[in-house]
Backbone as ProteinMPNN parsed JSONL, in Angstrom:
{"seq_chain_A": "MKKVLFVTVLILLSAVIFPSAASSHPDDADVIEIYRVTDIITRSVSETPDASILGDLLILSIYDGSAIYSLLVEDALGVTVYTSTLPADGMEYSYDLSGIGEGLFRLVLDGPGGEYEGYFSK", "coords_chain_A": {"N_chain_A": [[39.024, 26.528, 35.286], [36.966, 25.56, 37.546], [35.007, 27.015, 36.822], [34.257, 25.768, 33.992], [33.536, 23.286, 34.727], [31.239, 23.673, 36.441], [29.653, 24.764, 34.728], [28.95, 22.758, 32.954], [27.852, 20.886, 34.587], [25.52, 22.268, 34.885], [24.538, 22.665, 32.417], [23.82, 19.855, 32.16], [22.372, 19.137, 34.483], [19.737, 20.559, 33.253], [19.315, 19.343, 30.863], [18.697, 16.702, 32.416], [16.453, 18.079, 33.883], [14.725, 18.974, 32.044], [13.763, 17.836, 29.848], [12.322, 17.988, 27.503], [13.028, 20.779, 26.468], [15.676, 20.142, 25.899], [15.585, 18.932, 23.062], [13.441, 18.015, 20.633], [12.112, 14.77, 20.815], [12.431, 13.052, 17.564], [12.071, 10.174, 17.983], [9.595, 9.571, 19.282], [7.725, 9.589, 17.911], [4.666, 8.06, 15.963], [5.468, 5.664, 13.426], [4.592, 5.742, 10.245], [3.665, 3.15, 8.036], [4.428, 2.854, 4.771], [3.391, 2.251, 1.733], [3.733, 1.393, -1.926], [1.669, 1.919, -4.432], [1.434, 1.806, -6.886], [2.638, 0.407, -9.867], [5.872, 0.857, -10.926], [8.226, -0.139, -13.541], [11.161, 0.148, -13.577], [14.68, 0.416, -14.121], [16.228, 1.786, -11.898], [16.84, 2.288, -8.299], [14.171, 2.947, -6.191], [13.665, 4.882, -3.565], [11.491, 4.333, -0.65], [9.197, 6.391, 0.688], [9.603, 8.369, 4.098], [7.876, 8.626, 7.071], [5.995, 9.899, 9.855], [4.032, 10.119, 12.649], [3.481, 12.418, 14.986], [1.688, 13.613, 17.646], [-0.437, 16.186, 16.264], [1.389, 16.553, 14.001], [2.689, 15.632, 11.164], [5.433, 14.11, 9.837], [7.609, 14.162, 7.028], [9.187, 12.908, 4.692], [10.99, 12.176, 1.611], [13.138, 11.119, -0.869], [13.569, 12.08, -4.358], [15.207, 12.893, -6.681], [14.594, 15.983, -7.83], [11.549, 16.133, -7.438], [8.177, 17.169, -7.078], [5.722, 15.974, -4.904], [2.174, 15.337, -4.587], [0.674, 15.783, -1.497], [-1.917, 13.892, 0.083], [-4.239, 13.811, 2.466], [-6.87, 11.513, 3.451], [-10.002, 10.779, 4.966], [-11.914, 8.507, 6.918], [-14.031, 7.85, 5.809], [-13.229, 8.364, 2.953], [-13.252, 10.632, 2.227], [-11.465, 13.879, 1.464], [-9.158, 15.808, 3.831], [-6.924, 17.041, 3.553], [-4.843, 18.997, 1.775], [-1.551, 19.307, 0.48], [1.602, 19.885, -0.988], [4.522, 18.258, -1.541], [8.17, 18.573, -1.57], [10.498, 16.704, -3.132], [12.973, 16.686, -2.09], [14.637, 14.821, -0.077], [14.926, 16.434, 2.24], [13.332, 16.835, 5.688], [10.178, 17.354, 5.951], [7.496, 18.999, 7.803], [3.882, 18.978, 8.616], [0.98, 20.818, 9.915], [-1.278, 18.801, 11.334], [-3.612, 19.798, 12.859], [-6.239, 20.64, 12.324], [-7.956, 18.285, 11.049], [-9.444, 16.696, 12.555], [-10.015, 13.883, 14.579], [-9.426, 10.242, 14.541], [-9.305, 7.389, 12.155], [-6.995, 7.978, 9.453], [-6.152, 8.366, 5.685], [-3.063, 8.22, 4.244], [-1.324, 9.459, 0.988], [0.458, 9.908, -1.11], [1.528, 11.575, -3.968], [3.569, 11.449, -7.478], [5.984, 11.938, -9.643], [7.856, 9.57, -8.998], [5.927, 7.475, -8.979], [3.061, 6.111, -7.055], [2.324, 6.26, -3.598], [1.049, 5.037, -0.507], [-0.201, 4.988, 2.947], [-1.546, 4.449, 6.237], [-2.548, 5.96, 9.247], [-3.536, 6.906, 12.369], [-4.744, 9.395, 14.845]], "CA_chain_A": [[38.419, 24.856, 35.683], [35.483, 25.343, 38.485], [33.54, 27.425, 36.104], [33.822, 25.097, 33.291], [32.55, 22.424, 35.764], [30.081, 24.131, 37.072], [28.727, 25.108, 33.566], [28.801, 21.471, 32.559], [26.658, 20.457, 35.394], [24.199, 22.838, 34.791], [24.105, 21.799, 31.035], [23.352, 18.34, 32.285], [20.939, 18.972, 35.204], [18.626, 21.088, 32.978], [18.95, 18.36, 30.29], [17.51, 15.523, 33.267], [15.287, 18.44, 34.452], [13.704, 19.773, 31.398], [14.019, 16.775, 28.506], [11.449, 18.449, 26.354], [13.553, 21.726, 26.126], [16.605, 19.447, 24.881], [15.407, 18.386, 22.368], [12.11, 17.47, 20.631], [12.996, 13.673, 20.137], [11.528, 12.407, 16.816], [11.833, 8.609, 17.645], [8.694, 9.528, 20.16], [6.643, 9.735, 17.066], [4.485, 6.931, 15.412], [6.125, 5.678, 12.399], [3.819, 5.344, 9.194], [4.12, 2.416, 7.076], [4.347, 3.674, 3.324], [3.382, 1.231, 0.438], [3.786, 1.373, -3.098], [0.272, 1.682, -5.132], [1.636, 1.701, -8.577], [4.104, -0.202, -9.936], [6.477, 1.605, -12.312], [8.827, -0.728, -13.906], [12.262, 1.256, -14.065], [16.328, -0.293, -13.508], [16.723, 2.609, -10.933], [16.403, 1.789, -7.076], [13.807, 4.153, -5.452], [13.498, 5.297, -1.979], [9.811, 4.553, 0.18], [8.642, 7.809, 1.3], [9.877, 8.387, 5.268], [6.689, 9.161, 7.4], [5.726, 9.373, 11.087], [2.92, 11.318, 13.15], [3.673, 12.863, 16.128], [0.752, 14.294, 17.938], [-0.603, 16.776, 15.234], [2.242, 16.732, 13.419], [2.763, 14.427, 10.133], [6.611, 14.532, 9.291], [7.364, 13.263, 5.59], [10.443, 12.585, 4.142], [11.05, 11.472, 0.464], [14.061, 11.565, -2.009], [13.258, 11.719, -5.819], [15.928, 13.878, -7.427], [13.708, 17.374, -7.461], [10.348, 16.327, -7.992], [7.327, 17.226, -6.338], [4.708, 14.881, -5.122], [1.446, 15.797, -4.078], [0.513, 14.968, -0.618], [-3.237, 13.996, 0.446], [-5.36, 13.011, 3.868], [-8.375, 10.967, 3.464], [-10.396, 10.368, 6.419], [-12.288, 7.207, 7.114], [-15.142, 7.515, 4.44], [-12.59, 8.74, 1.815], [-13.089, 12.621, 2.159], [-10.291, 14.386, 1.643], [-9.427, 16.744, 4.688], [-6.018, 18.045, 3.846], [-3.918, 18.306, 0.878], [-0.426, 20.182, -0.039], [2.683, 19.419, -1.92], [5.806, 17.841, -0.364], [9.253, 18.466, -2.001], [10.889, 14.968, -2.71], [14.473, 16.565, -1.777], [15.535, 14.558, 0.875], [14.534, 16.956, 3.647], [12.419, 16.589, 6.236], [9.125, 18.533, 6.27], [6.508, 18.765, 9.081], [2.471, 19.611, 8.253], [0.011, 20.95, 11.321], [-2.892, 18.447, 10.847], [-4.704, 19.896, 13.916], [-7.669, 20.857, 12.005], [-8.583, 17.166, 10.577], [-9.982, 15.819, 13.742], [-9.337, 12.362, 15.173], [-9.845, 9.4, 13.768], [-8.378, 6.512, 10.944], [-6.626, 8.575, 8.161], [-5.112, 7.796, 4.555], [-2.21, 9.191, 3.567], [-1.405, 9.632, -0.497], [1.752, 10.87, -1.865], [1.775, 10.91, -5.903], [4.422, 12.127, -8.063], [6.681, 10.897, -10.752], [8.262, 8.057, -8.842], [4.787, 6.588, -8.549], [1.746, 6.583, -5.607], [2.18, 5.482, -2.226], [0.089, 5.127, 0.752], [0.153, 4.912, 4.36], [-2.421, 4.683, 7.176], [-2.492, 6.619, 10.732], [-4.633, 7.372, 13.507], [-4.736, 10.275, 15.919]], "C_chain_A": [[37.138, 24.784, 36.356], [35.022, 26.099, 37.444], [33.345, 26.409, 34.984], [32.92, 23.775, 33.768], [31.451, 22.626, 36.235], [29.048, 24.446, 35.897], [28.284, 23.953, 33.194], [27.604, 20.723, 33.668], [25.344, 21.015, 35.192], [23.386, 22.526, 33.721], [23.282, 20.607, 31.69], [22.287, 18.059, 33.301], [20.045, 19.362, 34.407], [18.335, 20.269, 31.455], [17.946, 17.096, 30.907], [16.461, 16.568, 33.348], [13.961, 18.636, 33.507], [14.246, 19.031, 30.019], [13.283, 17.62, 27.326], [12.061, 19.773, 25.757], [15.151, 21.089, 25.636], [16.51, 19.763, 23.693], [13.971, 17.463, 22.226], [12.337, 16.211, 19.827], [11.807, 13.344, 18.923], [11.224, 10.953, 17.014], [10.464, 8.641, 18.786], [7.424, 9.095, 19.467], [5.989, 8.414, 16.367], [4.857, 6.747, 14.002], [5.091, 5.33, 11.582], [4.338, 4.257, 8.176], [3.489, 2.939, 5.932], [4.413, 2.373, 2.46], [3.556, 1.793, -1.055], [2.525, 1.044, -4.091], [0.698, 1.327, -6.337], [2.875, 1.456, -8.744], [4.569, 0.095, -11.076], [7.68, 0.785, -12.051], [10.406, 0.556, -14.298], [13.714, 0.098, -13.273], [16.763, 0.292, -12.389], [16.169, 1.986, -9.566], [15.226, 3.329, -6.624], [13.599, 3.981, -4.143], [11.857, 5.285, -1.489], [10.233, 5.941, 1.038], [9.224, 7.295, 3.244], [8.351, 9.114, 6.133], [6.412, 8.933, 8.76], [4.621, 10.749, 11.454], [3.25, 11.644, 14.84], [2.524, 14.022, 17.123], [0.08, 14.776, 16.839], [0.284, 16.809, 14.219], [2.734, 15.923, 12.651], [4.263, 15.239, 9.593], [6.88, 13.436, 8.187], [9.087, 13.992, 5.323], [10.677, 12.206, 2.882], [12.547, 12.068, -0.44], [13.799, 11.236, -3.538], [13.998, 12.729, -6.801], [15.304, 15.018, -6.85], [12.42, 17.281, -8.054], [9.833, 16.9, -7.011], [6.33, 16.528, -6.274], [3.494, 16.035, -4.118], [1.335, 15.056, -2.788], [-1.292, 15.213, -0.076], [-3.603, 13.151, 1.51], [-6.537, 12.513, 3.642], [-8.97, 10.554, 4.757], [-11.389, 8.833, 6.191], [-13.232, 6.682, 6.031], [-14.346, 7.862, 3.063], [-12.569, 10.169, 1.726], [-11.798, 13.247, 2.185], [-10.15, 15.435, 2.285], [-8.072, 17.494, 4.69], [-5.045, 17.972, 2.452], [-2.983, 19.235, 0.824], [0.279, 19.04, -1.047], [4.036, 18.783, -0.887], [7.301, 17.297, -1.914], [9.848, 17.435, -1.756], [12.545, 15.658, -2.912], [15.843, 15.949, -0.8], [15.272, 15.163, 2.28], [13.546, 16.435, 4.386], [11.13, 17.748, 6.581], [7.958, 18.035, 7.294], [5.223, 19.485, 8.575], [1.608, 19.475, 9.8], [-1.013, 20.067, 10.697], [-3.729, 18.587, 12.194], [-6.201, 20.127, 13.699], [-8.704, 19.662, 11.346], [-9.423, 16.372, 11.619], [-9.38, 14.448, 13.961], [-10.194, 11.478, 14.114], [-8.553, 8.402, 12.998], [-7.82, 7.589, 9.524], [-5.967, 7.557, 7.255], [-4.329, 8.763, 3.942], [-1.666, 8.784, 2.08], [-0.274, 10.662, -0.851], [1.606, 10.352, -3.505], [2.64, 11.901, -6.634], [4.842, 11.002, -9.139], [7.321, 9.405, -10.522], [6.996, 6.715, -8.329], [3.594, 7.077, -7.189], [2.139, 5.361, -4.504], [1.249, 6.164, -1.47], [0.49, 4.482, 1.792], [-1.341, 5.197, 5.287], [-2.361, 4.9, 8.867], [-3.825, 6.93, 11.305], [-4.141, 8.298, 14.326], [-5.792, 10.619, 16.479]], "O_chain_A": [[36.244, 24.072, 35.899], [34.185, 25.334, 36.964], [32.168, 26.057, 34.902], [31.868, 23.387, 33.26], [30.66, 21.708, 36.452], [27.829, 24.397, 36.062], [27.064, 23.935, 33.03], [26.616, 20.096, 33.287], [24.279, 20.407, 35.294], [22.19, 22.235, 33.712], [22.052, 20.599, 31.627], [21.481, 17.133, 33.217], [19.088, 18.598, 34.528], [17.268, 20.492, 30.881], [16.944, 16.61, 30.383], [15.384, 16.166, 32.907], [12.768, 18.555, 33.802], [15.031, 19.579, 29.246], [13.866, 17.806, 26.258], [11.724, 20.023, 24.6], [15.754, 21.848, 24.877], [17.147, 20.677, 23.167], [13.474, 16.658, 23.014], [12.64, 16.217, 18.634], [10.598, 13.352, 19.155], [10.301, 10.433, 16.387], [10.272, 7.51, 19.232], [6.442, 8.528, 19.947], [6.841, 7.551, 16.154], [4.573, 7.696, 13.271], [4.414, 4.449, 12.112], [5.366, 4.475, 7.534], [2.343, 3.391, 5.915], [5.356, 1.582, 2.503], [3.434, 3.017, -1.077], [2.425, -0.109, -4.512], [0.154, 0.335, -6.824], [3.885, 1.902, -8.199], [4.024, -0.204, -12.139], [8.234, 0.744, -10.953], [10.472, 1.49, -15.097], [13.686, -0.659, -12.304], [17.591, -0.32, -11.715], [15.178, 1.257, -9.607], [15.555, 4.505, -6.777], [13.355, 2.873, -3.665], [11.075, 6.135, -1.914], [11.194, 6.304, 1.718], [9.23, 6.119, 3.605], [7.868, 10.143, 5.661], [6.535, 7.753, 9.089], [4.438, 11.828, 10.89], [3.138, 10.777, 15.707], [2.768, 15.228, 17.145], [-0.194, 13.833, 16.097], [-0.29, 17.257, 13.226], [3.455, 15.146, 13.278], [4.37, 16.38, 9.145], [6.564, 12.248, 8.254], [9.742, 14.992, 5.617], [10.363, 11.04, 3.119], [12.864, 13.251, -0.566], [13.839, 10.052, -3.873], [13.345, 13.323, -7.66], [15.341, 15.206, -5.634], [12.05, 18.034, -8.954], [10.526, 17.241, -6.052], [5.779, 16.247, -7.339], [3.715, 16.989, -3.371], [1.75, 13.899, -2.729], [-1.828, 16.307, 0.105], [-3.351, 11.946, 1.528], [-7.418, 13.373, 3.653], [-8.266, 9.957, 5.571], [-11.357, 8.254, 5.106], [-13.274, 5.567, 5.511], [-14.952, 7.581, 2.029], [-11.722, 10.748, 1.045], [-11.074, 12.988, 3.146], [-10.778, 16.378, 1.805], [-7.868, 18.389, 5.509], [-4.551, 16.891, 2.133], [-3.46, 20.321, 1.152], [-0.096, 17.999, -1.586], [4.254, 18.979, 0.308], [7.396, 16.366, -2.713], [9.953, 16.989, -0.613], [13.275, 15.196, -3.789], [17.044, 16.195, -0.69], [15.382, 14.501, 3.312], [12.826, 15.582, 3.867], [11.209, 18.736, 7.311], [7.634, 16.863, 7.487], [5.405, 20.604, 8.095], [1.557, 18.51, 10.562], [-1.597, 20.427, 9.675], [-4.431, 17.661, 12.6], [-7.122, 19.926, 14.491], [-9.899, 19.868, 11.133], [-10.039, 15.368, 11.263], [-8.309, 14.076, 13.48], [-11.09, 11.727, 13.308], [-7.337, 8.532, 13.141], [-8.645, 7.775, 8.628], [-5.454, 6.477, 7.547], [-4.66, 9.777, 3.327], [-1.558, 7.562, 1.975], [-0.25, 11.893, -0.832], [1.584, 9.237, -4.026], [2.473, 13.105, -6.439], [4.424, 9.881, -9.426], [7.37, 8.45, -11.296], [7.072, 5.655, -7.707], [3.459, 8.161, -6.622], [2.212, 4.133, -4.563], [0.769, 7.293, -1.57], [1.33, 3.582, 1.776], [-2.112, 6.103, 4.97], [-2.127, 3.951, 9.615], [-4.901, 7.143, 10.748], [-2.966, 8.107, 14.642], [-5.761, 11.401, 17.429]]}, "name": "protein", "num_of_chains": 1, "seq": "MKKVLFVTVLILLSAVIFPSAASSHPDDADVIEIYRVTDIITRSVSETPDASILGDLLILSIYDGSAIYSLLVEDALGVTVYTSTLPADGMEYSYDLSGIGEGLFRLVLDGPGGEYEGYFSK"}
């Protein structure tokens, strides 16, 4: 019984002393508001993508069946600084944007469910 109590106390202390080692809390990320650019008239309900930025890490998630979306990041002058693809399977994907610099950026997601955009700064 003493061993269980000792191990439990050690785990709790390590979580208090080293909170970043316990978990990288995604709630610290800044949420990016995503808006639909194109109006696609359907009878189904579509989900808006979830996006957030945590330092140089862009975190995205969208569910649209088994579709693939193109991911585009533009700087304030409209120059494309990053491109990739995003599987729309509901999983959370992260993209390293450390090479794009700092400033205001436009995020564009384009796929079968329409075109979405959001703005963020880093």
